[in-house]
mmCIF file of C-alpha atoms in Angstrom:
data_model
loop_
_atom_site.group_PDB
_atom_site.id
_atom_site.type_symbol
_atom_site.label_atom_id
_atom_site.label_comp_id
_atom_site.label_asym_id
_atom_site.label_seq_id
_atom_site.Cartn_x
_atom_site.Cartn_y
_atom_site.Cartn_z
ATOM 1 C CA PHE I 10 2.111 -108.246 110.958
ATOM 2 C CA TRP I 11 3.938 -109.104 107.926
ATOM 3 C CA LYS I 12 7.123 -107.419 108.528
ATOM 4 C CA MET I 13 10.217 -108.683 106.777
ATOM 5 C CA LYS I 14 12.484 -106.089 107.329
ATOM 6 C CA ARG I 15 16.334 -107.573 108.748
ATOM 7 C CA GLY I 16 18.914 -106.812 106.124
ATOM 8 C CA ILE I 17 22.089 -108.037 107.752
ATOM 9 C CA ALA I 18 23.155 -111.538 108.315
ATOM 10 C CA THR I 19 24.224 -112.844 111.772
ATOM 11 C CA PHE I 20 27.331 -115.354 111.495
ATOM 12 C CA ALA I 21 27.096 -118.612 113.799
ATOM 13 C CA LYS I 22 29.518 -119.884 115.328
ATOM 14 C CA ARG I 23 30.287 -123.964 114.459
ATOM 15 C CA THR I 24 28.426 -126.332 116.363
ATOM 16 C CA SER I 25 29.132 -130.036 117.422
ATOM 17 C CA ARG I 26 27.270 -132.814 115.011
ATOM 18 C CA THR I 27 24.341 -134.313 116.660
ATOM 19 C CA TYR I 28 22.521 -137.881 114.984
ATOM 20 C CA SER I 29 19.256 -138.227 114.532
ATOM 21 C CA THR I 30 16.969 -141.511 114.466
ATOM 22 C CA ARG I 31 13.482 -140.313 114.608
ATOM 23 C CA SER I 32 10.946 -142.400 112.811
ATOM 24 C CA VAL I 33 9.204 -141.610 109.568
ATOM 25 C CA THR I 34 5.610 -141.847 109.446
ATOM 26 C CA SER I 35 4.773 -140.237 105.977
ATOM 27 C CA ARG I 36 7.229 -139.168 102.703
ATOM 28 C CA GLU I 37 4.258 -137.772 100.521
ATOM 29 C CA PHE I 38 3.762 -134.439 100.420
ATOM 30 C CA ARG I 39 0.655 -132.915 98.750
ATOM 31 C CA GLY I 40 -1.109 -129.743 98.736
ATOM 32 C CA VAL I 41 -0.407 -126.261 99.883
ATOM 33 C CA PHE I 42 2.168 -125.342 101.991
ATOM 34 C CA PRO I 43 2.663 -121.808 102.853
ATOM 35 C CA PRO I 44 6.254 -120.370 103.659
ATOM 36 C CA ILE I 45 5.379 -118.643 106.764
ATOM 37 C CA THR I 46 6.779 -115.313 107.258
ATOM 38 C CA THR I 47 9.967 -114.525 110.663
ATOM 39 C CA PRO I 48 7.853 -111.273 112.290
ATOM 40 C CA PHE I 49 10.946 -108.698 113.841
ATOM 41 C CA LYS I 50 10.807 -106.240 116.402
ATOM 42 C CA ASP I 51 11.399 -102.635 116.203
ATOM 43 C CA ASP I 52 14.469 -102.600 118.804
ATOM 44 C CA ALA I 53 18.024 -101.752 118.053
ATOM 45 C CA LYS I 54 19.015 -105.840 117.458
ATOM 46 C CA GLN I 55 15.650 -106.548 115.608
ATOM 47 C CA SER I 56 15.055 -109.509 117.348
ATOM 48 C CA ILE I 57 12.330 -111.809 116.610
ATOM 49 C CA ASP I 58 8.977 -110.958 117.391
ATOM 50 C CA PHE I 59 7.913 -114.392 119.085
ATOM 51 C CA GLU I 60 4.394 -113.136 120.233
ATOM 52 C CA ALA I 61 3.318 -112.177 117.055
ATOM 53 C CA TYR I 62 5.585 -115.149 115.575
ATOM 54 C CA LYS I 63 3.313 -117.203 117.490
ATOM 55 C CA LYS I 64 -0.144 -115.760 116.525
ATOM 56 C CA ASN I 65 0.746 -116.328 113.064
ATOM 57 C CA VAL I 66 1.357 -119.804 113.204
ATOM 58 C CA LYS I 67 -1.809 -120.059 115.575
ATOM 59 C CA PHE I 68 -3.368 -118.636 112.307
ATOM 60 C CA TYR I 69 -2.623 -120.871 109.637
ATOM 61 C CA SER I 70 -2.836 -123.786 112.057
ATOM 62 C CA GLN I 71 -6.243 -123.719 111.600
ATOM 63 C CA LYS I 72 -8.041 -126.691 110.346
ATOM 64 C CA SER I 73 -10.762 -124.149 108.315
ATOM 65 C CA ASN I 74 -7.638 -123.024 106.054
ATOM 66 C CA LYS I 75 -7.181 -126.522 105.036
ATOM 67 C CA LEU I 76 -3.583 -126.321 104.656
ATOM 68 C CA SER I 77 -1.322 -129.699 104.559
ATOM 69 C CA GLY I 78 1.419 -127.734 106.467
ATOM 70 C CA LEU I 79 3.950 -125.160 106.829
ATOM 71 C CA VAL I 80 6.900 -124.371 105.603
ATOM 72 C CA VAL I 81 9.067 -122.962 108.466
ATOM 73 C CA LEU I 82 12.014 -120.260 107.714
ATOM 74 C CA GLY I 83 12.209 -121.154 103.793
ATOM 75 C CA SER I 84 12.678 -117.728 101.769
ATOM 76 C CA ASN I 85 10.011 -116.396 103.115
ATOM 77 C CA GLY I 86 10.935 -116.913 106.446
ATOM 78 C CA GLU I 87 14.184 -114.749 105.696
ATOM 79 C CA PHE I 88 16.763 -118.068 106.855
ATOM 80 C CA PRO I 89 19.879 -116.137 105.657
ATOM 81 C CA MET I 90 19.601 -113.842 108.219
ATOM 82 C CA LEU I 91 18.922 -115.599 111.121
ATOM 83 C CA SER I 92 21.519 -116.654 113.252
ATOM 84 C CA LEU I 93 22.049 -120.402 114.048
ATOM 85 C CA ASP I 94 20.290 -120.057 117.681
ATOM 86 C CA GLU I 95 17.432 -118.219 116.106
ATOM 87 C CA LYS I 96 16.951 -120.872 113.527
ATOM 88 C CA LEU I 97 16.948 -123.295 116.687
ATOM 89 C CA GLN I 98 14.599 -121.279 118.298
ATOM 90 C CA VAL I 99 11.975 -120.647 115.869
ATOM 91 C CA PHE I 100 11.673 -124.184 114.872
ATOM 92 C CA LYS I 101 10.914 -125.078 118.673
ATOM 93 C CA SER I 102 8.362 -122.291 119.081
ATOM 94 C CA CYS I 103 6.588 -123.127 115.431
ATOM 95 C CA HIS I 104 6.437 -127.053 116.751
ATOM 96 C CA ASN I 105 5.135 -126.270 120.048
ATOM 97 C CA THR I 106 2.828 -123.995 118.692
ATOM 98 C CA VAL I 107 1.327 -126.351 115.983
ATOM 99 C CA TYR I 108 1.391 -129.662 117.835
ATOM 100 C CA VAL I 109 0.997 -128.741 121.772
ATOM 101 C CA ASP I 110 -0.918 -125.379 121.447
ATOM 102 C CA GLU I 111 -2.777 -126.036 118.350
ATOM 103 C CA LYS I 112 -3.268 -129.698 119.087
ATOM 104 C CA ARG I 113 -2.744 -130.692 115.431
ATOM 105 C CA ASP I 114 -1.827 -134.505 114.390
ATOM 106 C CA GLU I 115 0.990 -135.616 112.422
ATOM 107 C CA GLU I 116 -1.064 -135.270 109.108
ATOM 108 C CA PHE I 117 -0.125 -131.522 109.411
ATOM 109 C CA LYS I 118 3.669 -131.464 108.142
ATOM 110 C CA LEU I 119 5.802 -128.930 109.319
ATOM 111 C CA ILE I 120 8.683 -128.720 107.136
ATOM 112 C CA ALA I 121 12.538 -126.933 108.343
ATOM 113 C CA GLY I 122 14.307 -124.859 105.955
ATOM 114 C CA THR I 123 17.420 -126.002 107.197
ATOM 115 C CA GLY I 124 19.710 -124.753 104.061
ATOM 116 C CA SER I 125 22.905 -123.344 104.080
ATOM 117 C CA CYS I 126 25.966 -123.114 101.999
ATOM 118 C CA SER I 127 27.699 -125.268 104.525
ATOM 119 C CA THR I 128 27.285 -128.698 104.279
ATOM 120 C CA SER I 129 28.177 -129.518 108.079
ATOM 121 C CA GLU I 130 25.841 -126.881 109.217
ATOM 122 C CA THR I 131 22.923 -127.688 107.070
ATOM 123 C CA THR I 132 23.403 -131.329 108.431
ATOM 124 C CA PHE I 133 23.186 -130.343 111.809
ATOM 125 C CA LEU I 134 20.513 -128.285 111.312
ATOM 126 C CA THR I 135 18.292 -131.050 109.664
ATOM 127 C CA GLN I 136 19.241 -133.405 112.323
ATOM 128 C CA GLU I 137 18.226 -131.099 114.889
ATOM 129 C CA ALA I 138 14.601 -130.223 112.930
ATOM 130 C CA ALA I 139 14.243 -134.229 113.195
ATOM 131 C CA LYS I 140 14.687 -134.288 117.294
ATOM 132 C CA ILE I 141 12.491 -131.572 117.084
ATOM 133 C CA GLY I 142 9.965 -133.359 115.439
ATOM 134 C CA TYR I 143 9.125 -132.065 111.850
ATOM 135 C CA SER I 144 8.244 -133.857 109.098
ATOM 136 C CA ALA I 145 10.785 -133.140 106.779
ATOM 137 C CA ALA I 146 13.964 -130.663 106.044
ATOM 138 C CA MET I 147 13.985 -128.463 102.987
ATOM 139 C CA ILE I 148 17.355 -127.935 101.914
ATOM 140 C CA VAL I 149 18.127 -125.112 99.496
ATOM 141 C CA THR I 150 21.376 -125.160 96.899
ATOM 142 C CA PRO I 151 24.406 -123.799 98.362
ATOM 143 C CA PHE I 152 24.341 -120.214 97.472
ATOM 144 C CA TYR I 153 28.115 -118.770 97.730
ATOM 145 C CA PHE I 154 31.207 -119.765 95.119
ATOM 146 C CA THR I 155 28.092 -120.405 92.775
ATOM 147 C CA SER I 156 30.802 -120.228 89.571
ATOM 148 C CA LYS I 157 32.462 -123.267 91.342
ATOM 149 C CA MET I 158 29.489 -125.205 91.552
ATOM 150 C CA ASN I 159 28.697 -128.090 89.325
ATOM 151 C CA ASP I 160 26.644 -131.516 89.492
ATOM 152 C CA ASP I 161 29.205 -133.570 91.068
ATOM 153 C CA LEU I 162 29.766 -130.957 94.124
ATOM 154 C CA LEU I 163 25.910 -130.045 94.463
ATOM 155 C CA TYR I 164 25.331 -134.232 94.314
ATOM 156 C CA ASN I 165 27.909 -134.757 96.612
ATOM 157 C CA HIS I 166 26.314 -131.885 98.826
ATOM 158 C CA TYR I 167 23.123 -133.299 99.474
ATOM 159 C CA LYS I 168 23.946 -137.059 99.384
ATOM 160 C CA THR I 169 26.622 -136.291 102.414
ATOM 161 C CA ILE I 170 23.577 -134.595 104.081
ATOM 162 C CA ALA I 171 20.767 -137.834 103.183
ATOM 163 C CA ASP I 172 23.492 -140.137 104.610
ATOM 164 C CA ALA I 173 23.783 -138.322 107.714
ATOM 165 C CA VAL I 174 20.416 -137.954 108.455
ATOM 166 C CA ASP I 175 18.804 -140.980 107.365
ATOM 167 C CA PRO I 176 15.433 -141.898 106.930
ATOM 168 C CA PHE I 177 14.777 -138.470 107.788
ATOM 169 C CA PRO I 178 12.861 -136.889 104.994
ATOM 170 C CA LEU I 179 14.724 -134.448 102.675
ATOM 171 C CA ILE I 180 13.133 -132.041 100.015
ATOM 172 C CA LEU I 181 15.440 -130.315 97.531
ATOM 173 C CA TYR I 182 14.968 -126.521 97.227
ATOM 174 C CA ASN I 183 15.673 -125.008 93.711
ATOM 175 C CA VAL I 184 15.244 -121.401 93.503
ATOM 176 C CA PRO I 185 17.926 -120.618 90.868
ATOM 177 C CA PRO I 186 16.726 -116.418 90.977
ATOM 178 C CA PHE I 187 17.614 -116.458 94.967
ATOM 179 C CA ALA I 188 20.645 -118.933 94.669
ATOM 180 C CA GLY I 189 22.989 -117.370 92.557
ATOM 181 C CA ASN I 190 21.469 -119.359 89.506
ATOM 182 C CA ILE I 191 22.402 -122.604 90.521
ATOM 183 C CA GLN I 192 20.099 -125.070 89.184
ATOM 184 C CA ILE I 193 19.485 -128.594 90.405
ATOM 185 C CA SER I 194 19.534 -130.427 87.081
ATOM 186 C CA LEU I 195 17.216 -133.330 86.389
ATOM 187 C CA LYS I 196 20.823 -135.813 86.289
ATOM 188 C CA VAL I 197 21.461 -134.741 90.214
ATOM 189 C CA VAL I 198 17.837 -135.712 90.871
ATOM 190 C CA ASN I 199 17.927 -138.429 88.964
ATOM 191 C CA LYS I 200 21.204 -139.928 90.604
ATOM 192 C CA LEU I 201 20.008 -138.732 94.508
ATOM 193 C CA LEU I 202 16.703 -141.185 93.642
ATOM 194 C CA ALA I 203 18.852 -143.866 92.650
ATOM 195 C CA THR I 204 21.250 -143.660 95.620
ATOM 196 C CA THR I 205 19.104 -142.441 98.308
ATOM 197 C CA LYS I 206 15.953 -143.350 100.242
ATOM 198 C CA ASN I 207 15.132 -140.241 101.868
ATOM 199 C CA VAL I 208 15.368 -137.607 99.103
ATOM 200 C CA VAL I 209 11.415 -137.739 98.787
ATOM 201 C CA GLY I 210 10.682 -134.472 96.917
ATOM 202 C CA ILE I 211 11.497 -131.091 95.776
ATOM 203 C CA LYS I 212 10.061 -127.741 95.446
ATOM 204 C CA ASP I 213 10.951 -126.030 92.378
ATOM 205 C CA THR I 214 10.807 -121.819 92.308
ATOM 206 C CA SER I 215 12.291 -121.950 88.143
ATOM 207 C CA GLY I 216 9.300 -121.145 87.270
ATOM 208 C CA ASN I 217 10.411 -123.184 84.164
ATOM 209 C CA ILE I 218 7.175 -125.403 83.477
ATOM 210 C CA THR I 219 9.383 -127.841 81.214
ATOM 211 C CA TYR I 220 11.488 -128.391 83.861
ATOM 212 C CA ILE I 221 8.133 -129.337 86.245
ATOM 213 C CA THR I 222 6.885 -131.544 83.665
ATOM 214 C CA GLN I 223 10.096 -133.628 83.821
ATOM 215 C CA LEU I 224 10.590 -133.774 87.167
ATOM 216 C CA CYS I 225 6.945 -135.488 87.278
ATOM 217 C CA GLN I 226 7.934 -138.013 84.709
ATOM 218 C CA LEU I 227 11.011 -138.808 87.275
ATOM 219 C CA ARG I 228 8.578 -139.042 89.621
ATOM 220 C CA ASP I 229 6.435 -141.035 87.744
ATOM 221 C CA LYS I 230 8.957 -143.521 86.822
ATOM 222 C CA LEU I 231 10.328 -143.964 90.338
ATOM 223 C CA VAL I 232 6.877 -144.802 91.320
ATOM 224 C CA GLN I 233 6.332 -147.336 88.771
ATOM 225 C CA GLU I 234 9.231 -149.261 89.189
ATOM 226 C CA ASP I 235 9.081 -148.902 93.211
ATOM 227 C CA PRO I 236 5.725 -148.839 94.470
ATOM 228 C CA LYS I 237 7.142 -148.027 98.058
ATOM 229 C CA ARG I 238 8.644 -144.881 97.211
ATOM 230 C CA ASN I 239 7.602 -141.327 97.081
ATOM 231 C CA PHE I 240 8.381 -138.321 95.109
ATOM 232 C CA SER I 241 6.579 -135.320 95.857
ATOM 233 C CA VAL I 242 6.946 -132.510 92.971
ATOM 234 C CA LEU I 243 6.067 -128.850 95.023
ATOM 235 C CA ALA I 244 5.462 -126.013 92.558
ATOM 236 C CA GLY I 245 7.387 -122.773 94.019
ATOM 237 C CA SER I 246 5.318 -119.802 93.044
ATOM 238 C CA ALA I 247 1.694 -119.073 92.537
ATOM 239 C CA SER I 248 2.269 -117.641 88.938
ATOM 240 C CA CYS I 249 2.771 -120.943 87.915
ATOM 241 C CA PHE I 250 0.544 -122.894 90.519
ATOM 242 C CA LEU I 251 -2.022 -124.063 88.361
ATOM 243 C CA PRO I 252 0.319 -124.988 85.502
ATOM 244 C CA SER I 253 1.989 -126.876 87.079
ATOM 245 C CA LEU I 254 -1.054 -129.035 88.722
ATOM 246 C CA VAL I 255 -2.033 -129.857 85.112
ATOM 247 C CA CYS I 256 2.008 -131.088 84.625
ATOM 248 C CA GLY I 257 0.970 -133.529 87.149
ATOM 249 C CA ALA I 258 2.631 -131.541 90.299
ATOM 250 C CA ASP I 259 1.519 -132.831 93.804
ATOM 251 C CA GLY I 260 0.998 -129.003 95.528
ATOM 252 C CA ALA I 261 3.020 -125.888 96.307
ATOM 253 C CA VAL I 262 4.990 -124.190 98.749
ATOM 254 C CA MET I 263 4.495 -120.486 97.658
ATOM 255 C CA ALA I 264 4.113 -117.052 99.574
ATOM 256 C CA PHE I 265 0.877 -116.380 97.964
ATOM 257 C CA ALA I 266 -0.389 -118.762 100.331
ATOM 258 C CA ASP I 267 0.371 -116.682 103.095
ATOM 259 C CA LEU I 268 -2.000 -114.277 102.209
ATOM 260 C CA PHE I 269 -4.536 -116.622 100.464
ATOM 261 C CA PRO I 270 -4.348 -119.712 102.325
ATOM 262 C CA LYS I 271 -7.932 -121.061 102.128
ATOM 263 C CA GLU I 272 -8.764 -119.766 98.792
ATOM 264 C CA LEU I 273 -5.312 -121.573 97.350
ATOM 265 C CA SER I 274 -6.201 -124.934 99.066
ATOM 266 C CA HIS I 275 -9.417 -124.759 97.679
ATOM 267 C CA LEU I 276 -7.898 -123.846 94.287
ATOM 268 C CA TYR I 277 -6.082 -127.563 94.638
ATOM 269 C CA GLU I 278 -9.281 -129.442 96.165
ATOM 270 C CA THR I 279 -11.217 -128.336 93.158
ATOM 271 C CA TYR I 280 -8.847 -129.082 90.622
ATOM 272 C CA LYS I 281 -8.122 -132.366 92.267
ATOM 273 C CA SER I 282 -11.642 -133.360 92.663
ATOM 274 C CA ALA I 283 -12.174 -132.312 88.451
ATOM 275 C CA THR I 284 -9.327 -134.742 87.338
ATOM 276 C CA ASN I 285 -10.755 -137.506 89.819
ATOM 277 C CA ASN I 286 -14.050 -137.446 87.967
ATOM 278 C CA THR I 287 -12.281 -137.088 84.471
ATOM 279 C CA ASN I 288 -10.586 -139.350 82.079
ATOM 280 C CA LYS I 289 -8.208 -136.857 80.621
ATOM 281 C CA ASN I 290 -7.176 -133.277 81.728
ATOM 282 C CA ASP I 291 -8.303 -131.021 78.547
ATOM 283 C CA GLN I 292 -8.427 -127.786 77.412
ATOM 284 C CA HIS I 293 -11.185 -126.781 79.450
ATOM 285 C CA LEU I 294 -10.159 -128.105 82.732
ATOM 286 C CA THR I 295 -7.594 -125.057 83.485
ATOM 287 C CA HIS I 296 -10.992 -122.546 82.960
ATOM 288 C CA PHE I 297 -13.509 -124.597 84.959
ATOM 289 C CA VAL I 298 -10.505 -124.660 87.767
ATOM 290 C CA LEU I 299 -10.371 -120.831 87.636
ATOM 291 C CA SER I 300 -13.857 -120.378 87.181
ATOM 292 C CA ARG I 301 -14.996 -121.942 90.713
ATOM 293 C CA SER I 302 -12.199 -120.655 92.022
ATOM 294 C CA MET I 303 -13.092 -116.880 91.606
ATOM 295 C CA GLN I 304 -16.652 -117.826 92.505
ATOM 296 C CA SER I 305 -15.847 -119.061 95.902
ATOM 297 C CA ALA I 306 -12.816 -116.143 96.477
#
């Protein structure tokens, strides 16, 4: 059920670009989003087990889990190990299962992991995800030639993609431990927010609570200056989920939600309910949320 084993990447040939004109209905991403796994068969090619994949997607799509949506081909989905064609097949399979088989509406969001080391390939995959009908794309930092990466190059990478797929929403993916220690600096985030309209969030897996707090401050400033704008700050691991919420994060994309979707959704809802009924977060709030979540687990 949780098989993750493919260890050798398949290289995809370059494909011609297309352009997406998909309309955007909602740019807010709040709550819990599990980055679902990609199961593989035990055959010689280690081909994708789409029967098992659809079974997993149907489980996560159940309303009783109270998830806000799914991340398809994040790190947990082993995106670097798939060919271009395999990625597109996975995108289509998940979208069809959620919206056709399970009949979920657009409030249940699908986020496509479209990042790669190539700006042109990332742009192509993002355009394809938009055409299929995804809610947004989550784009990891380029993770090769990392010693040559700097703020200007990283900004140009994201700005090029954002312009090419506008108005399709993009979520930045900051994951230094898996991406050669490349960090999306606050300078880059701020510059992207100033020069684009479709960069609508960030997933941070650095575990740096100070960084999360600063991202939330950037979001608050953005919304204060333009109430029509939104920038969702999403924690990237269960270990910093609750501290990130205390700092103002909007939710999380975390592998632990693959195992405990309902429990983590309940933790999120309990926290939000508590903050909505108190004037200020205080030192006792964390203990309250933890005790409530443990009683229901």
